[in-house]
mmCIF file of C-alpha atoms in Angstrom:
data_model
loop_
_atom_site.group_PDB
_atom_site.id
_atom_site.type_symbol
_atom_site.label_atom_id
_atom_site.label_comp_id
_atom_site.label_asym_id
_atom_site.label_seq_id
_atom_site.Cartn_x
_atom_site.Cartn_y
_atom_site.Cartn_z
ATOM 1 C CA MET A 10 106.270 69.060 72.290
ATOM 2 C CA PRO A 11 108.461 69.960 69.310
ATOM 3 C CA HIS A 12 107.119 73.559 68.437
ATOM 4 C CA ARG A 13 109.717 73.854 65.736
ATOM 5 C CA SER A 14 110.948 71.080 63.232
ATOM 6 C CA THR A 15 114.307 72.774 64.781
ATOM 7 C CA MET A 16 113.701 70.708 68.333
ATOM 8 C CA ALA A 17 112.244 67.486 66.883
ATOM 9 C CA HIS A 18 115.834 66.175 67.891
ATOM 10 C CA LEU A 19 115.121 66.970 72.163
ATOM 11 C CA VAL A 20 112.312 64.508 72.161
ATOM 12 C CA GLU A 21 113.369 61.010 73.129
ATOM 13 C CA GLN A 22 110.731 59.920 75.780
ATOM 14 C CA HIS A 23 107.697 60.734 77.106
ATOM 15 C CA SER A 24 108.374 63.477 79.750
ATOM 16 C CA TYR A 25 107.037 62.465 83.374
ATOM 17 C CA ALA A 26 106.033 64.851 86.997
ATOM 18 C CA VAL A 27 105.036 65.411 89.810
ATOM 19 C CA GLU A 28 103.402 67.884 92.114
ATOM 20 C CA LEU A 29 103.638 68.545 95.713
ATOM 21 C CA SER A 30 101.392 71.404 96.633
ATOM 22 C CA GLY A 31 99.517 73.886 100.173
ATOM 23 C CA VAL A 32 95.833 74.804 98.809
ATOM 24 C CA LEU A 33 93.849 77.351 100.267
ATOM 25 C CA GLN A 34 89.906 77.081 99.280
ATOM 26 C CA THR A 35 88.094 80.042 99.490
ATOM 27 C CA ASP A 36 85.427 79.642 102.145
ATOM 28 C CA GLY A 37 83.033 82.999 100.985
ATOM 29 C CA THR A 38 83.935 85.116 103.645
ATOM 30 C CA LYS A 39 84.517 87.555 101.043
ATOM 31 C CA GLN A 40 82.555 88.802 97.764
ATOM 32 C CA TRP A 41 85.068 87.189 95.125
ATOM 33 C CA HIS A 42 85.449 84.082 96.035
ATOM 34 C CA HIS A 43 81.345 84.388 95.492
ATOM 35 C CA ASP A 44 82.743 85.308 91.771
ATOM 36 C CA PHE A 45 84.334 83.459 91.542
ATOM 37 C CA ASN A 46 83.123 80.145 92.581
ATOM 38 C CA PHE A 47 85.111 79.385 95.339
ATOM 39 C CA PRO A 48 88.235 78.770 93.997
ATOM 40 C CA LYS A 49 91.811 77.318 95.275
ATOM 41 C CA ILE A 50 95.362 79.700 95.942
ATOM 42 C CA SER A 51 98.164 77.103 96.041
ATOM 43 C CA VAL A 52 101.698 77.361 96.074
ATOM 44 C CA ASN A 53 103.459 74.050 94.105
ATOM 45 C CA LEU A 54 106.483 72.338 93.939
ATOM 46 C CA PHE A 55 107.141 71.061 90.493
ATOM 47 C CA TYR A 56 109.281 68.117 89.432
ATOM 48 C CA SER A 57 109.743 67.067 85.481
ATOM 49 C CA ASP A 58 112.437 64.275 84.050
ATOM 50 C CA LEU A 59 111.928 66.522 81.330
ATOM 51 C CA GLY A 60 112.046 63.017 78.361
ATOM 52 C CA ASN A 61 115.776 63.708 77.504
ATOM 53 C CA PRO A 62 118.016 63.722 80.895
ATOM 54 C CA ASN A 63 120.656 63.984 79.024
ATOM 55 C CA VAL A 64 120.355 67.352 76.646
ATOM 56 C CA LEU A 65 117.508 68.459 78.567
ATOM 57 C CA GLY A 66 118.419 67.578 82.102
ATOM 58 C CA GLU A 67 115.733 67.588 84.628
ATOM 59 C CA ALA A 68 113.066 70.550 85.692
ATOM 60 C CA TYR A 69 112.173 72.249 89.498
ATOM 61 C CA ALA A 70 110.168 74.852 90.183
ATOM 62 C CA PHE A 71 108.069 76.983 92.223
ATOM 63 C CA THR A 72 105.111 78.513 91.392
ATOM 64 C CA GLY A 73 102.176 80.387 91.909
ATOM 65 C CA GLY A 74 98.364 79.345 91.272
ATOM 66 C CA ILE A 75 94.666 79.417 91.078
ATOM 67 C CA TYR A 76 91.781 77.155 90.391
ATOM 68 C CA LEU A 77 88.750 78.936 88.928
ATOM 69 C CA PRO A 78 85.606 76.469 88.646
ATOM 70 C CA PHE A 79 83.676 77.415 85.259
ATOM 71 C CA VAL A 80 81.170 75.257 86.795
ATOM 72 C CA LYS A 81 80.625 73.969 90.176
ATOM 73 C CA GLN A 82 77.721 71.668 91.589
ATOM 74 C CA ASN A 83 76.753 68.252 94.266
ATOM 75 C CA GLY A 84 81.177 68.556 94.915
ATOM 76 C CA TRP A 85 81.710 68.155 91.278
ATOM 77 C CA SER A 86 83.565 71.240 89.040
ATOM 78 C CA LEU A 87 85.315 71.564 85.981
ATOM 79 C CA GLY A 88 87.315 75.122 85.583
ATOM 80 C CA SER A 89 90.504 75.976 84.625
ATOM 81 C CA GLU A 90 93.495 75.401 86.367
ATOM 82 C CA LEU A 91 96.555 78.699 86.254
ATOM 83 C CA GLN A 92 100.220 78.430 87.493
ATOM 84 C CA ALA A 93 103.224 80.873 87.439
ATOM 85 C CA GLY A 94 106.528 81.480 88.978
ATOM 86 C CA ILE A 95 110.472 80.138 88.583
ATOM 87 C CA GLY A 96 111.874 77.343 87.334
ATOM 88 C CA TYR A 97 114.875 75.778 86.709
ATOM 89 C CA VAL A 98 116.550 73.615 83.884
ATOM 90 C CA THR A 99 119.841 71.606 85.141
ATOM 91 C CA LYS A 100 121.371 71.573 81.541
ATOM 92 C CA HIS A 101 120.696 74.309 79.317
ATOM 93 C CA TYR A 102 123.068 75.410 75.816
ATOM 94 C CA ASP A 103 126.252 75.593 75.667
ATOM 95 C CA VAL A 104 128.472 75.861 72.624
ATOM 96 C CA ASP A 105 131.101 73.072 73.587
ATOM 97 C CA LEU A 106 129.613 70.980 76.498
ATOM 98 C CA ASN A 107 125.818 71.133 75.121
ATOM 99 C CA PRO A 108 125.394 71.849 71.943
ATOM 100 C CA LYS A 109 122.123 69.886 71.061
ATOM 101 C CA ASN A 110 120.281 72.164 73.774
ATOM 102 C CA ASN A 111 118.577 74.698 70.858
ATOM 103 C CA ALA A 112 115.729 74.920 73.703
ATOM 104 C CA ILE A 113 116.750 77.175 76.418
ATOM 105 C CA GLY A 114 119.421 78.876 77.148
ATOM 106 C CA SER A 115 119.879 79.441 80.858
ATOM 107 C CA HIS A 116 119.406 77.453 84.707
ATOM 108 C CA VAL A 117 116.408 79.791 85.569
ATOM 109 C CA ASN A 118 113.605 80.483 83.571
ATOM 110 C CA CYS A 119 109.770 81.575 83.729
ATOM 111 C CA LEU A 120 106.960 78.625 84.432
ATOM 112 C CA VAL A 121 103.409 79.353 83.226
ATOM 113 C CA SER A 122 101.213 76.204 83.575
ATOM 114 C CA PHE A 123 97.785 75.924 81.847
ATOM 115 C CA GLY A 124 95.486 73.758 82.571
ATOM 116 C CA LEU A 125 91.795 72.183 82.372
ATOM 117 C CA ARG A 126 90.646 70.595 85.633
ATOM 118 C CA PHE A 127 87.293 67.744 86.190
ATOM 119 C CA GLU A 128 87.606 67.187 89.879
ATOM 120 C CA LYS A 129 85.583 66.036 93.084
ATOM 121 C CA GLN A 130 85.307 67.529 96.108
ATOM 122 C CA PHE A 131 84.510 66.164 99.556
ATOM 123 C CA LEU A 132 84.048 67.647 103.589
ATOM 124 C CA GLN A 133 87.683 66.991 103.683
ATOM 125 C CA HIS A 134 88.997 65.440 100.642
ATOM 126 C CA ALA A 135 89.118 66.295 96.828
ATOM 127 C CA MET A 136 90.271 63.765 93.543
ATOM 128 C CA GLY A 137 90.616 65.238 90.279
ATOM 129 C CA MET A 138 92.456 64.669 86.854
ATOM 130 C CA LYS A 139 93.958 67.432 84.573
ATOM 131 C CA VAL A 140 94.749 68.307 81.041
ATOM 132 C CA SER A 141 97.329 71.029 81.075
ATOM 133 C CA MET A 142 100.762 72.148 79.429
ATOM 134 C CA THR A 143 103.591 73.686 80.690
ATOM 135 C CA HIS A 144 105.871 76.400 79.769
ATOM 136 C CA PHE A 145 109.476 77.431 80.531
ATOM 137 C CA SER A 146 110.721 80.228 78.679
ATOM 138 C CA ASN A 147 113.492 83.000 79.979
ATOM 139 C CA GLY A 148 111.812 85.896 77.836
ATOM 140 C CA ALA A 149 114.975 86.524 75.710
ATOM 141 C CA TYR A 150 117.417 87.319 78.243
ATOM 142 C CA LYS A 151 119.657 84.594 77.114
ATOM 143 C CA LEU A 152 119.813 82.813 73.786
ATOM 144 C CA PRO A 153 118.807 79.976 73.014
ATOM 145 C CA ASN A 154 114.966 81.050 73.779
ATOM 146 C CA LEU A 155 112.877 78.303 71.804
ATOM 147 C CA GLY A 156 111.346 77.096 75.430
ATOM 148 C CA LEU A 157 109.799 73.889 76.462
ATOM 149 C CA ASN A 158 106.213 73.399 75.721
ATOM 150 C CA LEU A 159 105.181 70.099 77.903
ATOM 151 C CA PRO A 160 101.699 68.633 77.689
ATOM 152 C CA PHE A 161 100.527 66.911 80.695
ATOM 153 C CA LEU A 162 97.778 64.357 82.023
ATOM 154 C CA GLY A 163 97.957 64.566 86.010
ATOM 155 C CA LEU A 164 95.977 63.087 88.415
ATOM 156 C CA ASN A 165 95.605 65.139 91.633
ATOM 157 C CA TYR A 166 94.186 64.378 94.936
ATOM 158 C CA THR A 167 93.820 67.138 98.476
ATOM 159 C CA TYR A 168 93.807 66.478 102.092
ATOM 160 C CA PHE A 169 92.132 69.345 104.012
ATOM 161 C CA MET A 170 93.455 70.135 107.773
ATOM 162 C CA GLN A 171 89.878 70.954 108.182
ATOM 163 C CA PRO A 172 86.152 70.745 106.958
ATOM 164 C CA ILE A 173 84.977 72.609 104.017
ATOM 165 C CA ASN A 174 82.912 74.815 105.647
ATOM 166 C CA ARG A 175 81.780 77.909 102.758
ATOM 167 C CA LYS A 176 79.404 80.902 103.239
ATOM 168 C CA ASP A 177 76.989 81.251 101.796
ATOM 169 C CA SER A 178 77.295 85.449 101.652
ATOM 170 C CA ALA A 179 79.830 87.231 101.827
ATOM 171 C CA SER A 180 81.276 89.200 105.413
ATOM 172 C CA PHE A 181 83.354 91.533 103.635
ATOM 173 C CA GLU A 182 82.429 93.915 100.626
ATOM 174 C CA ARG A 183 83.816 93.760 97.028
ATOM 175 C CA GLU A 184 87.136 96.043 97.294
ATOM 176 C CA GLY A 185 88.633 98.069 93.613
ATOM 177 C CA THR A 186 86.416 99.847 91.485
ATOM 178 C CA GLU A 187 82.963 100.130 91.262
ATOM 179 C CA LEU A 188 80.977 98.450 87.769
ATOM 180 C CA LYS A 189 80.884 100.910 84.479
ATOM 181 C CA SER A 190 83.977 102.760 85.722
ATOM 182 C CA TRP A 191 87.727 104.192 84.798
ATOM 183 C CA ASN A 192 90.853 104.524 86.140
ATOM 184 C CA PHE A 193 94.136 105.815 84.735
ATOM 185 C CA SER A 194 97.704 104.763 85.507
ATOM 186 C CA THR A 195 101.359 105.097 84.676
ATOM 187 C CA GLN A 196 103.691 102.349 84.376
ATOM 188 C CA LEU A 197 107.797 101.908 84.000
ATOM 189 C CA ILE A 198 109.120 99.204 82.846
ATOM 190 C CA GLY A 199 112.782 97.944 82.384
ATOM 191 C CA SER A 200 114.474 94.822 80.576
ATOM 192 C CA VAL A 201 117.308 92.950 79.826
ATOM 193 C CA LYS A 202 117.622 90.807 76.431
ATOM 194 C CA GLN A 203 119.613 88.766 73.804
ATOM 195 C CA ILE A 204 118.954 88.518 69.650
ATOM 196 C CA TYR A 205 120.785 85.609 67.219
ATOM 197 C CA PRO A 206 123.044 84.737 67.199
ATOM 198 C CA THR A 207 123.707 83.456 70.179
ATOM 199 C CA GLY A 208 126.309 84.348 72.503
ATOM 200 C CA GLY A 209 126.156 88.015 71.331
ATOM 201 C CA ASN A 210 125.803 91.117 73.558
ATOM 202 C CA SER A 211 123.160 91.570 76.062
ATOM 203 C CA TYR A 212 120.782 94.791 75.362
ATOM 204 C CA GLY A 213 118.572 96.911 77.590
ATOM 205 C CA VAL A 214 114.935 98.348 77.387
ATOM 206 C CA ILE A 215 113.101 100.612 78.704
ATOM 207 C CA ALA A 216 109.653 101.617 78.485
ATOM 208 C CA LEU A 217 107.089 103.982 79.898
ATOM 209 C CA THR A 218 102.998 103.088 79.665
ATOM 210 C CA ASN A 219 100.287 105.309 80.285
ATOM 211 C CA TYR A 220 96.739 103.410 79.993
ATOM 212 C CA ALA A 221 93.074 103.132 80.770
ATOM 213 C CA GLN A 222 90.924 100.265 82.472
ATOM 214 C CA PHE A 223 87.220 100.518 81.773
ATOM 215 C CA LYS A 224 85.844 98.058 84.753
ATOM 216 C CA ALA A 225 83.055 96.352 82.935
ATOM 217 C CA THR A 226 81.791 93.680 84.921
ATOM 218 C CA HIS A 227 83.405 92.139 88.592
ATOM 219 C CA LYS A 228 85.292 89.929 85.953
ATOM 220 C CA CYS A 229 86.237 91.946 82.761
ATOM 221 C CA MET A 230 88.314 95.197 82.708
ATOM 222 C CA ILE A 231 89.330 96.630 78.814
ATOM 223 C CA GLU A 232 92.035 98.239 78.949
ATOM 224 C CA GLY A 233 94.159 100.717 76.753
ATOM 225 C CA GLY A 234 97.569 101.960 76.522
ATOM 226 C CA LEU A 235 100.159 103.762 74.967
ATOM 227 C CA ASP A 236 103.570 102.182 74.874
ATOM 228 C CA LEU A 237 106.642 105.048 74.398
ATOM 229 C CA ILE A 238 109.954 102.262 73.868
ATOM 230 C CA TYR A 239 113.770 101.893 74.132
ATOM 231 C CA ASN A 240 114.153 98.866 72.773
ATOM 232 C CA GLY A 241 118.135 99.029 72.279
ATOM 233 C CA SER A 242 118.346 95.658 70.283
ATOM 234 C CA THR A 243 116.455 97.257 67.507
ATOM 235 C CA VAL A 244 119.458 98.859 65.640
ATOM 236 C CA ALA A 245 121.673 96.043 66.095
ATOM 237 C CA TYR A 246 118.422 93.285 64.904
ATOM 238 C CA ASN A 247 118.489 95.554 61.840
ATOM 239 C CA GLY A 248 122.650 94.883 60.592
ATOM 240 C CA GLY A 249 123.657 97.315 63.118
ATOM 241 C CA GLY A 250 125.112 101.509 61.043
ATOM 242 C CA TYR A 251 122.008 103.560 62.504
ATOM 243 C CA SER A 252 121.498 105.948 65.310
ATOM 244 C CA ARG A 253 120.969 104.923 68.843
ATOM 245 C CA ASP A 254 117.929 107.110 68.418
ATOM 246 C CA LYS A 255 116.594 104.537 65.489
ATOM 247 C CA ASN A 256 115.802 102.644 68.727
ATOM 248 C CA PHE A 257 112.687 104.425 69.978
ATOM 249 C CA GLN A 258 109.307 102.840 68.994
ATOM 250 C CA VAL A 259 105.641 103.835 69.906
ATOM 251 C CA GLY A 260 102.691 101.806 70.292
ATOM 252 C CA VAL A 261 99.306 101.727 71.380
ATOM 253 C CA TYR A 262 97.758 97.791 72.307
ATOM 254 C CA GLY A 263 94.014 96.755 74.263
ATOM 255 C CA ALA A 264 93.839 94.439 76.255
ATOM 256 C CA TYR A 265 91.692 91.794 78.219
ATOM 257 C CA VAL A 266 91.708 91.976 82.049
ATOM 258 C CA LEU A 267 90.389 89.915 84.513
ATOM 259 C CA PRO A 268 90.799 91.155 87.997
ATOM 260 C CA ILE A 269 90.852 88.307 90.805
ATOM 261 C CA HIS A 270 90.724 90.393 94.503
ATOM 262 C CA LYS A 271 94.456 92.085 94.280
ATOM 263 C CA PHE A 272 95.647 90.093 91.069
ATOM 264 C CA HIS A 273 95.106 91.177 87.867
ATOM 265 C CA MET A 274 95.579 88.668 84.862
ATOM 266 C CA PHE A 275 96.369 90.301 81.315
ATOM 267 C CA VAL A 276 96.383 89.492 77.659
ATOM 268 C CA ALA A 277 96.989 92.213 74.968
ATOM 269 C CA MET A 278 97.553 93.060 71.681
ATOM 270 C CA GLY A 279 99.332 95.579 70.174
ATOM 271 C CA ARG A 280 100.084 97.629 66.787
ATOM 272 C CA TYR A 281 103.963 99.744 66.314
ATOM 273 C CA LEU A 282 102.898 103.324 65.370
ATOM 274 C CA TYR A 283 106.316 104.631 65.133
ATOM 275 C CA LYS A 284 109.030 101.622 64.696
ATOM 276 C CA PRO A 285 112.429 103.781 62.216
ATOM 277 C CA LEU A 286 113.171 100.615 61.824
ATOM 278 C CA ASP A 287 111.693 96.696 61.959
ATOM 279 C CA PRO A 288 111.276 95.305 65.404
ATOM 280 C CA ALA A 289 110.382 91.507 63.913
ATOM 281 C CA GLY A 290 106.831 93.035 62.848
ATOM 282 C CA MET A 291 104.322 95.409 63.146
ATOM 283 C CA TRP A 292 101.972 93.781 65.767
ATOM 284 C CA TYR A 293 102.559 92.889 69.578
ATOM 285 C CA HIS A 294 101.652 90.826 72.199
ATOM 286 C CA LYS A 295 101.558 90.857 75.297
ATOM 287 C CA PHE A 296 99.762 88.034 78.353
ATOM 288 C CA GLY A 297 100.930 88.559 82.848
ATOM 289 C CA GLY A 298 99.905 90.056 85.273
ATOM 290 C CA ARG A 299 99.825 92.852 88.242
ATOM 291 C CA PHE A 300 99.677 92.617 91.740
ATOM 292 C CA GLN A 301 98.523 95.124 94.029
ATOM 293 C CA ILE A 302 101.715 96.506 96.503
ATOM 294 C CA ILE A 303 99.755 99.014 98.730
ATOM 295 C CA ASP A 304 97.104 100.965 97.786
ATOM 296 C CA LYS A 305 98.178 102.827 94.736
ATOM 297 C CA LEU A 306 101.092 100.732 93.444
ATOM 298 C CA TRP A 307 101.088 97.544 91.306
ATOM 299 C CA ALA A 308 104.358 94.899 90.311
ATOM 300 C CA ASN A 309 103.874 94.249 86.791
ATOM 301 C CA ILE A 310 105.715 91.207 85.285
ATOM 302 C CA SER A 311 104.849 90.407 81.878
ATOM 303 C CA ILE A 312 106.569 89.176 78.981
ATOM 304 C CA LYS A 313 105.779 90.915 75.021
ATOM 305 C CA SER A 314 105.724 89.305 72.061
ATOM 306 C CA HIS A 315 105.728 89.404 67.838
ATOM 307 C CA TRP A 316 103.831 86.133 67.518
ATOM 308 C CA ALA A 317 105.123 83.283 69.122
ATOM 309 C CA LYS A 318 108.220 84.672 69.336
ATOM 310 C CA ALA A 319 109.207 86.022 72.520
ATOM 311 C CA ASP A 320 111.149 89.816 72.937
ATOM 312 C CA TYR A 321 111.276 90.255 76.589
ATOM 313 C CA PHE A 322 110.202 90.231 80.034
ATOM 314 C CA GLU A 323 108.538 93.596 80.845
ATOM 315 C CA TYR A 324 109.210 93.941 84.617
ATOM 316 C CA GLY A 325 107.871 97.263 86.451
ATOM 317 C CA LEU A 326 106.558 99.371 88.373
ATOM 318 C CA SER A 327 102.982 100.736 87.389
ATOM 319 C CA TYR A 328 100.739 103.766 89.864
ATOM 320 C CA ARG A 329 97.035 103.984 89.411
ATOM 321 C CA TRP A 330 96.079 108.134 89.872
#
């Protein structure tokens, strides 16, 4: 789907895809299984022809995913399917060999997929259909990076090795913070990015974030944070001629966090308080996840953007005090 007019030439025919998944059906032994209506967790191998073999080539991916039913009754369910992982696109932009590919500048990309899934589950089988959007992007570490958006209508079939046997009550207590409680964390982020024109230098990014979280419900945490950022590309983005201290930025943000066991998914919107040079607008956004490594240490993978324009991926560690 060409989300910019400059990408219209990339659409030649429909895209087709196949996905092979290993699925774990939660059984109710832990309280979060009940909180989220017995979700399914999956690891997935994905393939798509991308609909334009000469310019875009083919796409492969390895992802982790979760199906979160909104409603579930008599084996029928309707819910959201979320996936994220590493993708490989066989053809990318090359100024001499593939100049028409203005969407993807690297073989290796991140894949994110969101969908709405309708399913009927039996004791040892499940069948369903979904409508989803799959997105490939490298987070601007190698330009061009307009990204690929692939809307899919899909059918799925699942066979379980053992009949489904759900527990009516959890045998394990909830883990994590209690309701109406606060926690405080410090996060260190590092990244690399490029700016247009294509073929230029790569620039380093480092950021220190202090944030607080309030757990409102077992499915909702509210987060607020202060970002201290050094973005090495800002001076070059503004034409150069400035000292490096102009690359510093300070911002504040608010976020909604969905806590799923030891994984937290978040979406955030922020505003710069200090920016000597224009970083591509006053507002910025974050989307991603954190997962717990050990008791107080979490890993962070997210993307920072200015509205629909990717700024950089955020790779880092977060320590909960």
